[in-house]
Coordinates of N, CA and C in Angstrom, one line a residue:
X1262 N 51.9 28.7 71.5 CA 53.1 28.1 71.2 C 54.3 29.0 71.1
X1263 N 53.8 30.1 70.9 CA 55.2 31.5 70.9 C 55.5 31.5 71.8
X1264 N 55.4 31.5 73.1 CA 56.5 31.6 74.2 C 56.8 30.3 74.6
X1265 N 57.0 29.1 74.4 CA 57.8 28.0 74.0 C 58.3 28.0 73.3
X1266 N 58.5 28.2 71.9 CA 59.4 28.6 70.8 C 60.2 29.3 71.1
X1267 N 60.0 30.9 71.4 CA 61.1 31.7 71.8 C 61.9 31.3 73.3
X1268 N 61.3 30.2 74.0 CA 62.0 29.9 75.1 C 63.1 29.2 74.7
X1269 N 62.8 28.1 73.5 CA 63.4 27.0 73.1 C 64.7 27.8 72.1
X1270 N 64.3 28.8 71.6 CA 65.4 29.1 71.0 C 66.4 30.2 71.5
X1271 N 65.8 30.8 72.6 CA 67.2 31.3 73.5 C 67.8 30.0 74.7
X1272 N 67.3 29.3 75.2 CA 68.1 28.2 75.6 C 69.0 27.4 74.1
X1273 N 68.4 27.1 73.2 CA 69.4 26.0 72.2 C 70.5 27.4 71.7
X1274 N 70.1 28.6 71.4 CA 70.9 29.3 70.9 C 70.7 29.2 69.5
X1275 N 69.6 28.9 69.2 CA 69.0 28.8 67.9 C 68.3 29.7 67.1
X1276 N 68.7 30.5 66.7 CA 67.4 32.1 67.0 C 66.4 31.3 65.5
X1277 N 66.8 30.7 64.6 CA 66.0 30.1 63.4 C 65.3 28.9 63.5
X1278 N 65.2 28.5 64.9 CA 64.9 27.3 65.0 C 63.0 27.1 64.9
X1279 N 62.4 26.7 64.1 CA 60.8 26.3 63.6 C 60.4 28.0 62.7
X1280 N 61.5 28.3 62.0 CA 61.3 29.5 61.2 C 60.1 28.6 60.3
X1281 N 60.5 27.9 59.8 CA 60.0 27.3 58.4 C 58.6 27.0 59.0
X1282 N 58.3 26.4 59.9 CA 57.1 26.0 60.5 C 56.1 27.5 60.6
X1283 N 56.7 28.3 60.9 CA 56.0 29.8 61.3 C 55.6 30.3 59.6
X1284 N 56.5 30.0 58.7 CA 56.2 30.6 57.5 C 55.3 29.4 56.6
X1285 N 55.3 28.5 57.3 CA 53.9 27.1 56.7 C 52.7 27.7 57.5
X1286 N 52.3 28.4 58.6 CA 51.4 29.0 59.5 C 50.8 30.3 58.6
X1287 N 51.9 31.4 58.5 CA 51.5 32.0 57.4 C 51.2 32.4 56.2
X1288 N 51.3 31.0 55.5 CA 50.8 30.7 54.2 C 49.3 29.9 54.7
X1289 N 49.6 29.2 55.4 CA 48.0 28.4 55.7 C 46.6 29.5 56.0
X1290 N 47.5 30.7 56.9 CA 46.5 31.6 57.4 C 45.8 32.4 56.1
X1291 N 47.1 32.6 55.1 CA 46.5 33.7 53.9 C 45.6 32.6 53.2
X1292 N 45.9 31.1 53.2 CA 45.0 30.1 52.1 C 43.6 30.0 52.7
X1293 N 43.3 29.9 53.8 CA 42.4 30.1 55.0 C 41.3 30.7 54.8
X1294 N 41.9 31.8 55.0 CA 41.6 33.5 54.4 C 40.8 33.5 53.4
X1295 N 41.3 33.0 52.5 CA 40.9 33.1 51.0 C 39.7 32.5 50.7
X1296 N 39.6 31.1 51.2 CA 38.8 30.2 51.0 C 37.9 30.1 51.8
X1297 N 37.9 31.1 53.1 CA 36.8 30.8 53.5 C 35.9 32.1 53.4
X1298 N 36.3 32.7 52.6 CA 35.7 34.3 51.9 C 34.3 33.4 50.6
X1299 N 34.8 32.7 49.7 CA 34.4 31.8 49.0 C 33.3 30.7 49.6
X1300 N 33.8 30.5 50.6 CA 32.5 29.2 51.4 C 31.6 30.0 51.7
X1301 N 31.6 31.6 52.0 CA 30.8 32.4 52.6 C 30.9 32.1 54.3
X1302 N 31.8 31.8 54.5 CA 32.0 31.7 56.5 C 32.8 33.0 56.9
X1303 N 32.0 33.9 56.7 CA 32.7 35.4 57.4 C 32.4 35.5 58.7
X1304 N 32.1 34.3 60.0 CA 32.1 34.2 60.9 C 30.6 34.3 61.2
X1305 N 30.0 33.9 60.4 CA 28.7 33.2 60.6 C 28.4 31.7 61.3
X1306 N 27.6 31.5 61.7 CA 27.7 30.0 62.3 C 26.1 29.9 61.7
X1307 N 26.1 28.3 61.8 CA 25.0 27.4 60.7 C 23.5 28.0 61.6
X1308 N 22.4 27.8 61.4 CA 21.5 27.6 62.1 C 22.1 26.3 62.8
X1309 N 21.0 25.7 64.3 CA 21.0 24.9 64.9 C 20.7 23.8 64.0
X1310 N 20.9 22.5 64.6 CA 20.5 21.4 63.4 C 19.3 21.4 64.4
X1311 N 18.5 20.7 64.4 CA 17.0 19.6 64.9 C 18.0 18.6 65.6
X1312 N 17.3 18.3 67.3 CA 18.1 17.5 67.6 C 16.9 16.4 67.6
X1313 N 18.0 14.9 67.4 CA 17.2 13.6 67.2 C 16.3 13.7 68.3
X1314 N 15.1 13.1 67.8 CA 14.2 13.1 69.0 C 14.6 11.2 69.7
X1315 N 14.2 11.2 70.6 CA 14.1 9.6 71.4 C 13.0 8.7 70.9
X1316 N 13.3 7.7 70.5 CA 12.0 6.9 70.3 C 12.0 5.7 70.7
X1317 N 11.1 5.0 72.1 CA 10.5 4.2 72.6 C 10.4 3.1 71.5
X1318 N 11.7 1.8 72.2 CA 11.6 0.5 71.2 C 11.4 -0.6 71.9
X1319 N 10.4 -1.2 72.0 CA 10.4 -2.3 73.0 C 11.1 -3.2 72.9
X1320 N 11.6 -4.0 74.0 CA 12.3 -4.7 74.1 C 11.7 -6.2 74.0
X1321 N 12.7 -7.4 73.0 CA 12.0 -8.5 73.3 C 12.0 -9.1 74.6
X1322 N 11.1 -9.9 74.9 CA 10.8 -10.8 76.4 C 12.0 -11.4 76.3
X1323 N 12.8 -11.9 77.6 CA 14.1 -12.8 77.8 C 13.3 -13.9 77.1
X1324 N 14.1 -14.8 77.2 CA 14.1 -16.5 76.5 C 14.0 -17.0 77.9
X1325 N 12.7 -18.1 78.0 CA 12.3 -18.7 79.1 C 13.6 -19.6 79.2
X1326 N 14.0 -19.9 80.7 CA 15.1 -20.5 81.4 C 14.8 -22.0 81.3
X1327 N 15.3 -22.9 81.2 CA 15.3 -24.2 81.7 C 15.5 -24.8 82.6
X1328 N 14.0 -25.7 83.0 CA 13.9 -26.7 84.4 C 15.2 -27.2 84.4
X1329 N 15.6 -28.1 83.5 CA 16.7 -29.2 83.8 C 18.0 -28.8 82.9
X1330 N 19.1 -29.2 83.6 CA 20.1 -28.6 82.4 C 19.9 -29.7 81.3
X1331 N 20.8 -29.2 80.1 CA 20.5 -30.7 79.2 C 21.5 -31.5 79.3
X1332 N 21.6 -32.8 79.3 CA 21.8 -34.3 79.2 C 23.5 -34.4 78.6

């Protein structure tokens, strides 16, 4: 998104324009940070889960058709 932003603000002539947005980015990054020091995700990834196995469900027989329509 940085070189759209800096595109967007030398065309508008805005040099402040999504400042605020960039400084909500790096508050999110330090909270991030923090909290995932605490979950223990220092870029570990889980074991694999078990994938669902398939299980064979028979199906009921259709519903026998009718000779005649009804009346």
């Amino acid at each position: 998104m940085e070189p759209i932003i800096q595109g967007m603000r030398r065309e508008l002539e805005w040099p402040d324009m999504f400042d605020h947005f960039e400084s909500l980015a790096r508050l999110y990054k330090r909270w991030w940070d923090e909290k995932r020091k605490r979950l223990k995700l220092a870029g570990e990834l889980p074991p694999p889960a078990a994938k669902p196995r398939a299980v064979a469900v028979p199906r009921p027989a259709p519903a026998a058709v009718r000779a005649t329509p009804p009346a």
